[in-house]
PDB file of C-alpha atoms and ligand atoms in Angstrom:
ATOM      1  CA  MET O 155       0.000   0.000   0.000  1.00 64.00           C
ATOM      2  CA  ASN O 156       1.135   3.530  -0.675  1.00 67.00           C
ATOM      3  CA  LEU O 157       0.409   5.231   2.615  1.00 73.00           C
ATOM      4  CA  VAL O 158       1.447   8.488   4.155  1.00 84.00           C
ATOM      5  CA  ARG O 159       1.679   8.015   7.897  1.00 84.00           C
ATOM      6  CA  GLU O 160       1.461  10.921  10.312  1.00 90.00           C
ATOM      7  CA  ALA O 161       2.285   9.970  13.888  1.00 89.00           C
ATOM      8  CA  PRO O 162       1.534  10.330  16.673  1.00 92.00           C
ATOM      9  CA  LEU O 163      -1.975  11.723  16.568  1.00 91.00           C
ATOM     10  CA  PRO O 164      -2.024  15.448  17.362  1.00 89.00           C
ATOM     11  CA  GLY O 165      -1.755  16.013  21.099  1.00 87.00           C
ATOM     12  CA  ALA O 166      -1.256  12.307  21.828  1.00 91.00           C
ATOM     13  CA  SER O 167       1.706  10.069  22.573  1.00 93.00           C
ATOM     14  CA  PHE O 168       0.574   7.266  20.269  1.00 95.00           C
ATOM     15  CA  GLY O 169      -1.678   6.558  17.292  1.00 96.00           C
ATOM     16  CA  ALA O 170      -1.280   7.580  13.655  1.00 96.00           C
ATOM     17  CA  THR O 171      -3.228   9.040  10.765  1.00 95.00           C
ATOM     18  CA  LEU O 172      -3.012   7.143   7.490  1.00 93.00           C
ATOM     19  CA  ARG O 173      -3.578   9.109   4.308  1.00 90.00           C
ATOM     20  CA  GLN O 174      -4.051   6.963   1.274  1.00 80.00           C
ATOM     21  CA  GLY O 175      -5.370   9.712  -0.984  1.00 80.00           C
ATOM     22  CA  GLY O 176      -8.284   7.716  -2.333  1.00 86.00           C
ATOM     23  CA  THR O 177     -11.824   6.731  -1.513  1.00 92.00           C
ATOM     24  CA  ALA O 178     -12.897   4.026   0.922  1.00 95.00           C
ATOM     25  CA  HIS O 179     -13.093   1.646  -2.041  1.00 95.00           C
ATOM     26  CA  ALA O 180      -9.463   2.368  -2.896  1.00 94.00           C
ATOM     27  CA  VAL O 181      -8.333   1.988   0.725  1.00 94.00           C
ATOM     28  CA  VAL O 182     -10.089  -1.352   1.135  1.00 95.00           C
ATOM     29  CA  ALA O 183      -8.879  -2.686  -2.215  1.00 95.00           C
ATOM     30  CA  ALA O 184      -5.288  -1.658  -1.443  1.00 94.00           C
ATOM     31  CA  ALA O 185      -5.496  -3.251   2.018  1.00 94.00           C
ATOM     32  CA  GLU O 186      -6.775  -6.485   0.504  1.00 96.00           C
ATOM     33  CA  ARG O 187      -3.927  -6.534  -2.035  1.00 96.00           C
ATOM     34  CA  ASP O 188      -1.326  -6.075   0.725  1.00 95.00           C
ATOM     35  CA  PRO O 189      -2.950  -7.650   3.805  1.00 94.00           C
ATOM     36  CA  ALA O 190       0.125  -7.328   6.029  1.00 94.00           C
ATOM     37  CA  ALA O 191       0.372  -3.563   5.623  1.00 94.00           C
ATOM     38  CA  LEU O 192      -2.501  -2.299   7.769  1.00 93.00           C
ATOM     39  CA  PRO O 193      -1.977  -4.743  10.671  1.00 93.00           C
ATOM     40  CA  ALA O 194       1.691  -3.737  10.723  1.00 94.00           C
ATOM     41  CA  ALA O 195       0.777  -0.049  10.631  1.00 94.00           C
ATOM     42  CA  LEU O 196      -1.681  -0.591  13.475  1.00 94.00           C
ATOM     43  CA  ALA O 197       0.930  -2.285  15.633  1.00 94.00           C
ATOM     44  CA  GLU O 198       3.508   0.375  14.821  1.00 94.00           C
ATOM     45  CA  ALA O 199       1.020   3.089  15.786  1.00 95.00           C
ATOM     46  CA  GLY O 200       0.465   1.612  19.230  1.00 94.00           C
ATOM     47  CA  GLY O 201      -2.941   0.190  18.369  1.00 94.00           C
ATOM     48  CA  LEU O 202      -4.800   3.225  17.052  1.00 95.00           C
ATOM     49  CA  LEU O 203      -5.136   4.267  13.397  1.00 95.00           C
ATOM     50  CA  LEU O 204      -7.249   7.069  11.965  1.00 94.00           C
ATOM     51  CA  ILE O 205      -8.049   6.651   8.265  1.00 94.00           C
ATOM     52  CA  PRO O 206      -9.804   9.747   6.877  1.00 92.00           C
ATOM     53  CA  GLY O 207     -11.977   9.780   3.765  1.00 92.00           C
ATOM     54  CA  MET O 208     -13.905   6.562   4.398  1.00 93.00           C
ATOM     55  CA  ASN O 209     -17.311   8.191   3.847  1.00 92.00           C
ATOM     56  CA  ALA O 210     -18.469   5.615   1.300  1.00 95.00           C
ATOM     57  CA  ILE O 211     -18.986   3.206   4.210  1.00 93.00           C
ATOM     58  CA  ALA O 212     -22.138   5.155   5.114  1.00 91.00           C
ATOM     59  CA  ASP O 213     -23.823   3.845   1.955  1.00 93.00           C
ATOM     60  CA  GLU O 214     -21.859   0.608   1.525  1.00 95.00           C
ATOM     61  CA  ALA O 215     -21.449  -0.792   5.017  1.00 93.00           C
ATOM     62  CA  ASP O 216     -19.947  -4.005   3.697  1.00 93.00           C
ATOM     63  CA  LEU O 217     -16.741  -2.058   3.043  1.00 95.00           C
ATOM     64  CA  LEU O 218     -16.209  -1.975   6.822  1.00 94.00           C
ATOM     65  CA  VAL O 219     -16.472  -5.748   7.020  1.00 94.00           C
ATOM     66  CA  ARG O 220     -14.064  -6.197   4.101  1.00 95.00           C
ATOM     67  CA  LEU O 221     -11.611  -3.960   5.922  1.00 94.00           C
ATOM     68  CA  SER O 222     -12.130  -5.964   9.128  1.00 93.00           C
ATOM     69  CA  ARG O 223     -11.139  -9.182   7.387  1.00 93.00           C
ATOM     70  CA  VAL O 224      -7.756  -7.700   6.537  1.00 93.00           C
ATOM     71  CA  PHE O 225      -7.008  -7.823  10.271  1.00 91.00           C
ATOM     72  CA  GLY O 226      -8.080 -11.401  10.833  1.00 88.00           C
ATOM     73  CA  PRO O 227     -10.235 -14.185   9.452  1.00 84.00           C
ATOM     74  CA  GLU O 228     -12.905 -14.217  12.147  1.00 86.00           C
ATOM     75  CA  VAL O 229     -15.453 -11.425  11.889  1.00 88.00           C
ATOM     76  CA  GLU O 230     -18.452 -12.145  14.046  1.00 86.00           C
ATOM     77  CA  ASP O 231     -22.077 -12.165  12.970  1.00 89.00           C
ATOM     78  CA  TYR O 232     -23.842 -10.333  15.790  1.00 89.00           C
ATOM     79  CA  ARG O 233     -27.053 -12.292  15.208  1.00 92.00           C
ATOM     80  CA  HIS O 234     -25.262 -15.220  16.832  1.00 89.00           C
ATOM     81  CA  THR O 235     -23.665 -13.475  19.820  1.00 84.00           C
ATOM     82  CA  LEU O 236     -26.754 -12.935  21.997  1.00 84.00           C
ATOM     83  CA  THR O 237     -26.731  -9.270  20.965  1.00 86.00           C
ATOM     84  CA  ASP O 238     -29.972  -7.264  21.134  1.00 90.00           C
ATOM     85  CA  LEU O 239     -31.119  -7.363  17.484  1.00 93.00           C
ATOM     86  CA  LYS O 240     -31.988  -3.663  17.589  1.00 93.00           C
ATOM     87  CA  SER O 241     -28.242  -3.051  17.726  1.00 91.00           C
ATOM     88  CA  VAL O 242     -27.372  -5.261  14.761  1.00 92.00           C
ATOM     89  CA  HIS O 243     -26.983  -3.579  11.367  1.00 92.00           C
ATOM     90  CA  PRO O 244     -30.098  -4.503   9.331  1.00 91.00           C
ATOM     91  CA  SER O 245     -28.241  -5.630   6.198  1.00 93.00           C
ATOM     92  CA  VAL O 246     -24.678  -6.274   7.400  1.00 93.00           C
ATOM     93  CA  PRO O 247     -24.975  -8.274  10.648  1.00 92.00           C
ATOM     94  CA  GLU O 248     -21.225  -8.197  11.267  1.00 92.00           C
ATOM     95  CA  ILE O 249     -21.679  -4.571  12.316  1.00 91.00           C
ATOM     96  CA  LEU O 250     -22.877  -3.498  15.746  1.00 90.00           C
ATOM     97  CA  LEU O 251     -24.743  -0.199  15.907  1.00 90.00           C
ATOM     98  CA  VAL O 252     -24.028   2.168  18.783  1.00 87.00           C
ATOM     99  CA  SER O 253     -26.402   5.105  18.796  1.00 86.00           C
ATOM    100  CA  ASN O 254     -28.493   7.293  21.054  1.00 85.00           C
ATOM    101  CA  MET O 255     -31.146   7.422  18.303  1.00 85.00           C
ATOM    102  CA  PRO O 256     -33.940   4.878  17.718  1.00 88.00           C
ATOM    103  CA  PRO O 257     -34.066   1.966  17.310  1.00 89.00           C
ATOM    104  CA  VAL O 258     -30.878   1.485  19.332  1.00 88.00           C
ATOM    105  CA  ALA O 259     -31.534   4.431  21.668  1.00 88.00           C
ATOM    106  CA  LYS O 260     -28.604   3.662  23.931  1.00 84.00           C
ATOM    107  CA  ALA O 261     -28.271   6.438  26.470  1.00 83.00           C
ATOM    108  CA  PRO O 262     -24.814   8.004  26.646  1.00 81.00           C
ATOM    109  CA  PRO O 263     -22.874   7.601  29.878  1.00 82.00           C
ATOM    110  CA  LYS O 264     -22.946  10.359  32.420  1.00 84.00           C
ATOM    111  CA  ARG O 265     -20.580  13.236  31.751  1.00 86.00           C
ATOM    112  CA  PRO O 266     -17.669  13.641  34.125  1.00 91.00           C
ATOM    113  CA  ASP O 267     -18.397  15.985  37.014  1.00 93.00           C
ATOM    114  CA  PRO O 268     -17.050  18.607  36.567  1.00 95.00           C
ATOM    115  CA  PRO O 269     -16.992  18.203  32.743  1.00 90.00           C
ATOM    116  CA  LEU O 270     -13.418  19.486  32.435  1.00 92.00           C
ATOM    117  CA  ALA O 271     -10.276  18.766  34.417  1.00 93.00           C
ATOM    118  CA  ALA O 272      -8.379  21.471  36.307  1.00 94.00           C
ATOM    119  CA  ASP O 273      -6.162  22.005  33.251  1.00 92.00           C
ATOM    120  CA  GLY O 274      -9.227  22.814  31.119  1.00 91.00           C
ATOM    121  CA  LEU O 275      -8.933  19.596  29.123  1.00 88.00           C
ATOM    122  CA  ILE O 276     -11.167  16.537  28.903  1.00 88.00           C
ATOM    123  CA  PRO O 277     -10.665  14.481  32.065  1.00 90.00           C
ATOM    124  CA  THR O 278      -8.897  11.172  31.546  1.00 88.00           C
ATOM    125  CA  GLN O 279      -7.967  10.018  35.016  1.00 87.00           C
ATOM    126  CA  TYR O 280      -9.956   7.717  37.265  1.00 85.00           C
ATOM    127  CA  PRO O 281     -12.129   8.387  39.217  1.00 87.00           C
ATOM    128  CA  HIS O 282     -12.915  11.728  37.505  1.00 91.00           C
ATOM    129  CA  ARG O 283     -13.135   9.811  34.225  1.00 88.00           C
ATOM    130  CA  ARG O 284     -15.123   6.599  34.562  1.00 85.00           C
ATOM    131  CA  GLY O 285     -15.592   3.811  32.060  1.00 83.00           C
ATOM    132  CA  TRP O 286     -12.137   2.916  30.738  1.00 86.00           C
ATOM    133  CA  HIS O 287     -12.414  -0.618  29.447  1.00 86.00           C
ATOM    134  CA  THR O 288     -11.113  -3.221  27.041  1.00 87.00           C
ATOM    135  CA  ASP O 289     -13.797  -4.164  24.529  1.00 84.00           C
ATOM    136  CA  GLN O 290     -15.743  -7.274  25.516  1.00 86.00           C
ATOM    137  CA  SER O 291     -12.896  -8.717  27.543  1.00 88.00           C
ATOM    138  CA  TYR O 292     -15.342 -11.215  29.073  1.00 88.00           C
ATOM    139  CA  ARG O 293     -15.789 -13.029  25.731  1.00 86.00           C
ATOM    140  CA  ARG O 294     -14.104 -16.343  24.876  1.00 83.00           C
ATOM    141  CA  PRO O 295     -11.943 -15.330  23.114  1.00 83.00           C
ATOM    142  CA  PRO O 296     -12.271 -11.566  23.420  1.00 87.00           C
ATOM    143  CA  PRO O 297     -12.000  -9.404  20.287  1.00 87.00           C
ATOM    144  CA  ASP O 298      -8.557  -8.152  19.395  1.00 87.00           C
ATOM    145  CA  ILE O 299      -9.446  -5.242  17.136  1.00 90.00           C
ATOM    146  CA  SER O 300     -12.372  -2.867  16.795  1.00 90.00           C
ATOM    147  CA  LEU O 301     -13.141  -0.866  13.658  1.00 92.00           C
ATOM    148  CA  PHE O 302     -15.282   2.211  14.159  1.00 91.00           C
ATOM    149  CA  TYR O 303     -17.085   4.231  11.523  1.00 91.00           C
ATOM    150  CA  ALA O 304     -18.880   7.388  12.661  1.00 87.00           C
ATOM    151  CA  VAL O 305     -22.044   7.662  10.542  1.00 87.00           C
ATOM    152  CA  THR O 306     -23.302  10.696  12.441  1.00 84.00           C
ATOM    153  CA  PRO O 307     -20.490  12.163  14.532  1.00 81.00           C
ATOM    154  CA  SER O 308     -21.532  13.944  17.683  1.00 78.00           C
ATOM    155  CA  ALA O 309     -20.996  17.685  17.971  1.00 79.00           C
ATOM    156  CA  PRO O 310     -17.532  18.903  18.967  1.00 77.00           C
ATOM    157  CA  GLY O 311     -17.239  18.929  22.747  1.00 72.00           C
ATOM    158  CA  SER O 312     -19.698  16.083  23.204  1.00 74.00           C
ATOM    159  CA  GLY O 313     -19.779  12.343  22.663  1.00 74.00           C
ATOM    160  CA  GLN O 314     -16.111  11.932  23.429  1.00 76.00           C
ATOM    161  CA  THR O 315     -14.640   8.542  22.566  1.00 82.00           C
ATOM    162  CA  LEU O 316     -11.261   8.145  24.211  1.00 88.00           C
ATOM    163  CA  PHE O 317      -8.493   5.649  23.480  1.00 91.00           C
ATOM    164  CA  ALA O 318      -5.553   4.664  25.629  1.00 91.00           C
ATOM    165  CA  ASN O 319      -2.456   2.592  25.006  1.00 93.00           C
ATOM    166  CA  GLY O 320      -2.053  -0.365  27.339  1.00 93.00           C
ATOM    167  CA  THR O 321       1.645  -0.762  26.529  1.00 95.00           C
ATOM    168  CA  LEU O 322       2.458   2.826  27.444  1.00 95.00           C
ATOM    169  CA  ALA O 323       0.313   2.425  30.555  1.00 93.00           C
ATOM    170  CA  TYR O 324       2.328  -0.614  31.608  1.00 95.00           C
ATOM    171  CA  ASP O 325       5.609   1.146  30.851  1.00 96.00           C
ATOM    172  CA  ALA O 326       4.536   4.041  33.100  1.00 95.00           C
ATOM    173  CA  LEU O 327       3.977   1.846  36.147  1.00 95.00           C
ATOM    174  CA  PRO O 328       6.492   2.139  38.977  1.00 96.00           C
ATOM    175  CA  ALA O 329       8.732  -0.924  39.256  1.00 97.00           C
ATOM    176  CA  GLY O 330       7.045  -2.021  42.463  1.00 96.00           C
ATOM    177  CA  LEU O 331       3.604  -2.013  40.876  1.00 93.00           C
ATOM    178  CA  LYS O 332       4.909  -3.888  37.816  1.00 95.00           C
ATOM    179  CA  ALA O 333       6.130  -6.563  40.192  1.00 94.00           C
ATOM    180  CA  ARG O 334       2.801  -6.675  41.997  1.00 91.00           C
ATOM    181  CA  VAL O 335       0.742  -7.180  38.809  1.00 91.00           C
ATOM    182  CA  GLU O 336       3.116  -9.745  37.300  1.00 91.00           C
ATOM    183  CA  GLY O 337       1.292 -13.058  37.112  1.00 90.00           C
ATOM    184  CA  LEU O 338      -1.958 -11.549  38.356  1.00 90.00           C
ATOM    185  CA  GLU O 339      -5.115 -12.701  36.612  1.00 88.00           C
ATOM    186  CA  GLY O 340      -8.619 -11.339  36.595  1.00 85.00           C
ATOM    187  CA  LEU O 341     -12.027 -12.813  36.007  1.00 85.00           C
ATOM    188  CA  HIS O 342     -13.757 -10.602  33.430  1.00 87.00           C
ATOM    189  CA  ALA O 343     -17.534 -10.736  33.814  1.00 87.00           C
ATOM    190  CA  GLN O 344     -20.281  -9.568  31.484  1.00 85.00           C
ATOM    191  CA  PRO O 345     -22.209  -6.472  32.558  1.00 83.00           C
ATOM    192  CA  GLY O 346     -25.569  -7.220  34.102  1.00 84.00           C
ATOM    193  CA  THR O 347     -24.346 -10.269  35.975  1.00 88.00           C
ATOM    194  CA  GLY O 348     -24.245  -8.639  39.396  1.00 86.00           C
ATOM    195  CA  ARG O 349     -20.451  -8.313  39.490  1.00 83.00           C
ATOM    196  CA  SER O 350     -20.239  -4.515  39.374  1.00 80.00           C
ATOM    197  CA  ARG O 351     -17.988  -2.579  41.712  1.00 78.00           C
ATOM    198  CA  GLU O 352     -21.080  -1.152  43.370  1.00 80.00           C
ATOM    199  CA  ALA O 353     -22.541  -4.627  43.872  1.00 83.00           C
ATOM    200  CA  ALA O 354     -19.268  -5.855  45.341  1.00 81.00           C
ATOM    201  CA  LEU O 355     -19.068  -2.919  47.733  1.00 83.00           C
ATOM    202  CA  SER O 356     -22.669  -3.483  48.830  1.00 87.00           C
ATOM    203  CA  GLY O 357     -21.729  -6.961  49.972  1.00 86.00           C
ATOM    204  CA  ALA O 358     -24.537  -8.482  47.917  1.00 85.00           C
ATOM    205  CA  LYS O 359     -23.944 -12.096  46.953  1.00 86.00           C
ATOM    206  CA  PRO O 360     -23.773 -12.265  43.118  1.00 87.00           C
ATOM    207  CA  ARG O 361     -26.287 -14.521  41.398  1.00 90.00           C
ATOM    208  CA  ALA O 362     -25.074 -17.626  39.636  1.00 91.00           C
ATOM    209  CA  PHE O 363     -23.893 -17.154  36.047  1.00 91.00           C
ATOM    210  CA  ALA O 364     -26.028 -18.468  33.197  1.00 90.00           C
ATOM    211  CA  VAL O 365     -24.010 -20.844  31.011  1.00 89.00           C
ATOM    212  CA  HIS O 366     -23.213 -18.138  28.424  1.00 86.00           C
ATOM    213  CA  GLU O 367     -22.260 -15.611  31.099  1.00 88.00           C
ATOM    214  CA  ARG O 368     -19.398 -17.450  32.755  1.00 89.00           C
ATOM    215  CA  SER O 369     -16.494 -15.128  33.420  1.00 87.00           C
ATOM    216  CA  GLN O 370     -13.278 -15.215  31.438  1.00 89.00           C
ATOM    217  CA  ARG O 371      -9.880 -15.444  33.092  1.00 88.00           C
ATOM    218  CA  GLN O 372      -7.334 -13.009  31.655  1.00 88.00           C
ATOM    219  CA  PRO O 373      -3.821 -12.035  32.703  1.00 91.00           C
ATOM    220  CA  VAL O 374      -3.484  -8.422  33.820  1.00 92.00           C
ATOM    221  CA  VAL O 375      -0.281  -8.096  31.757  1.00 94.00           C
ATOM    222  CA  ARG O 376      -0.276  -9.510  28.218  1.00 93.00           C
ATOM    223  CA  PRO O 377       2.508  -9.403  25.609  1.00 93.00           C
ATOM    224  CA  HIS O 378       1.413  -7.892  22.307  1.00 91.00           C
ATOM    225  CA  PRO O 379       1.316 -10.733  19.742  1.00 86.00           C
ATOM    226  CA  MET O 380       3.162  -8.725  17.080  1.00 89.00           C
ATOM    227  CA  THR O 381       5.453  -6.360  18.949  1.00 92.00           C
ATOM    228  CA  GLY O 382       6.004  -8.373  22.120  1.00 94.00           C
ATOM    229  CA  GLY O 383       5.436  -5.207  24.142  1.00 95.00           C
ATOM    230  CA  ARG O 384       3.901  -5.841  27.542  1.00 96.00           C
ATOM    231  CA  ALA O 385       0.480  -4.272  27.963  1.00 95.00           C
ATOM    232  CA  LEU O 386      -2.067  -3.894  30.709  1.00 93.00           C
ATOM    233  CA  TYR O 387      -5.283  -5.725  29.906  1.00 91.00           C
ATOM    234  CA  LEU O 388      -7.986  -4.561  32.243  1.00 85.00           C
ATOM    235  CA  CYS O 389     -11.085  -2.458  32.650  1.00 80.00           C
ATOM    236  CA  GLU O 390     -12.349   0.051  35.167  1.00 71.00           C
ATOM    237  CA  GLY O 391     -15.364  -0.209  37.375  1.00 55.00           C
ATOM    238  CA  ALA O 392     -18.471  -2.125  36.840  1.00 41.00           C
ATOM    239  CA  ARG O 393     -17.694  -5.300  34.995  1.00 41.00           C
ATOM    240  CA  TRP O 394     -14.490  -6.991  35.941  1.00 39.00           C
ATOM    241  CA  THR O 395     -13.713  -8.920  39.058  1.00 40.00           C
ATOM    242  CA  GLY O 396     -10.047  -9.160  39.867  1.00 38.00           C
ATOM    243  CA  SER O 397      -8.548 -12.211  41.449  1.00 38.00           C
ATOM    244  CA  LYS O 398      -7.495 -10.005  44.333  1.00 38.00           C
ATOM    245  CA  GLY O 399     -11.001  -8.704  44.895  1.00 33.00           C
ATOM    246  CA  ARG O 400     -10.837  -5.553  42.788  1.00 32.00           C
ATOM    247  CA  SER O 401     -13.238  -4.737  39.994  1.00 28.00           C
ATOM    248  CA  TRP O 402     -13.073  -3.194  36.570  1.00 28.00           C
ATOM    249  CA  GLY O 403     -15.075  -3.396  33.017  1.00 26.00           C
ATOM    250  CA  TRP O 404     -15.992  -3.922  29.024  1.00 27.00           C
ATOM    251  CA  SER O 405     -17.142  -2.533  25.512  1.00 27.00           C
ATOM    252  CA  ARG O 406     -19.112  -1.847  22.248  1.00 29.00           C
ATOM    253  CA  VAL O 407     -18.468  -1.476  18.454  1.00 30.00           C
ATOM    254  CA  ARG O 408     -16.597  -4.452  17.228  1.00 35.00           C
ATOM    255  CA  THR O 409     -16.426  -5.872  13.747  1.00 35.00           C
ATOM    256  CA  ALA O 410     -13.236  -7.864  13.675  1.00 38.00           C
ATOM    257  CA  ARG O 411     -11.974 -10.614  15.884  1.00 34.00           C
ATOM    258  CA  ALA O 412      -8.453 -11.466  14.934  1.00 30.00           C
ATOM    259  CA  ARG O 413      -5.468 -13.040  16.590  1.00 29.00           C
ATOM    260  CA  ARG O 414      -2.604 -10.824  15.674  1.00 28.00           C
ATOM    261  CA  CYS O 415      -2.982  -7.269  16.982  1.00 27.00           C
ATOM    262  CA  SER O 416      -4.854  -5.628  19.749  1.00 29.00           C
ATOM    263  CA  THR O 417      -6.261  -2.284  20.625  1.00 30.00           C
ATOM    264  CA  ARG O 418      -7.136  -1.730  24.189  1.00 31.00           C
ATOM    265  CA  SER O 419      -8.230   0.951  26.529  1.00 31.00           C
ATOM    266  CA  TRP O 420      -6.848   1.737  29.903  1.00 30.00           C
ATOM    267  CA  ARG O 421      -7.529   4.244  32.594  1.00 28.00           C
ATOM    268  CA  THR O 422      -4.664   6.738  32.619  1.00 24.00           C
TER     269      THR O 422
HETATM  270 FE1  LIG A 280     -15.493   0.023  23.946  1.00 86.65          FE
END
């Protein structure tokens, strides 16, 4: 592929913008011709790529699925994942819809309080910022990559979607904390199963899991399958029960499930 890579993303310490100079059709066709290029670019960018000019996906949603398959052979059909069918794309069921408009009508999370941090920027640190998570980490196996296409972007200053780099987060840990998390595993539980932080603090006994809800054991520190870099793999709040009694959380838009790369979120 003939790509111009601009990295990192403006104002960030990781991520990259890829400019291919063509339409979404051209980007997808080029990625299919050279299937190692985009996964390598994703890994090199620390797990976050922005590809502008993909507007044709709005009318031809299958382009997003074709692009997903470049990252791995297994792209899930959401009709078979116990997903609420209102959130499944009506003609391309490999796409999950996330929207505050009908029929999905998913309410946005509460805004941070106060909405800005002391430095005037969007808050990113727990507990001021809640909800950092790794997408669907409770699945067996969990997804490795998420592809997002914004059909109707929210207005500037609202609807913030934040990304964090688990490798940089691990690197930033003090040596003592790195030693403490080494070998630690967590049980990642699906939301709605009574394993939230609030439920744990209340002392309520969690109900038994249904067969499809059983929690998934994951190491807190995972090596990246392409770069070998060590990354934190965990979620904040509500949906993750740590093996040492702590809790954290999960996800949303996901079209690709591959084995080679990973994007992940982390509280900073
Ligand atoms: Fe997510």
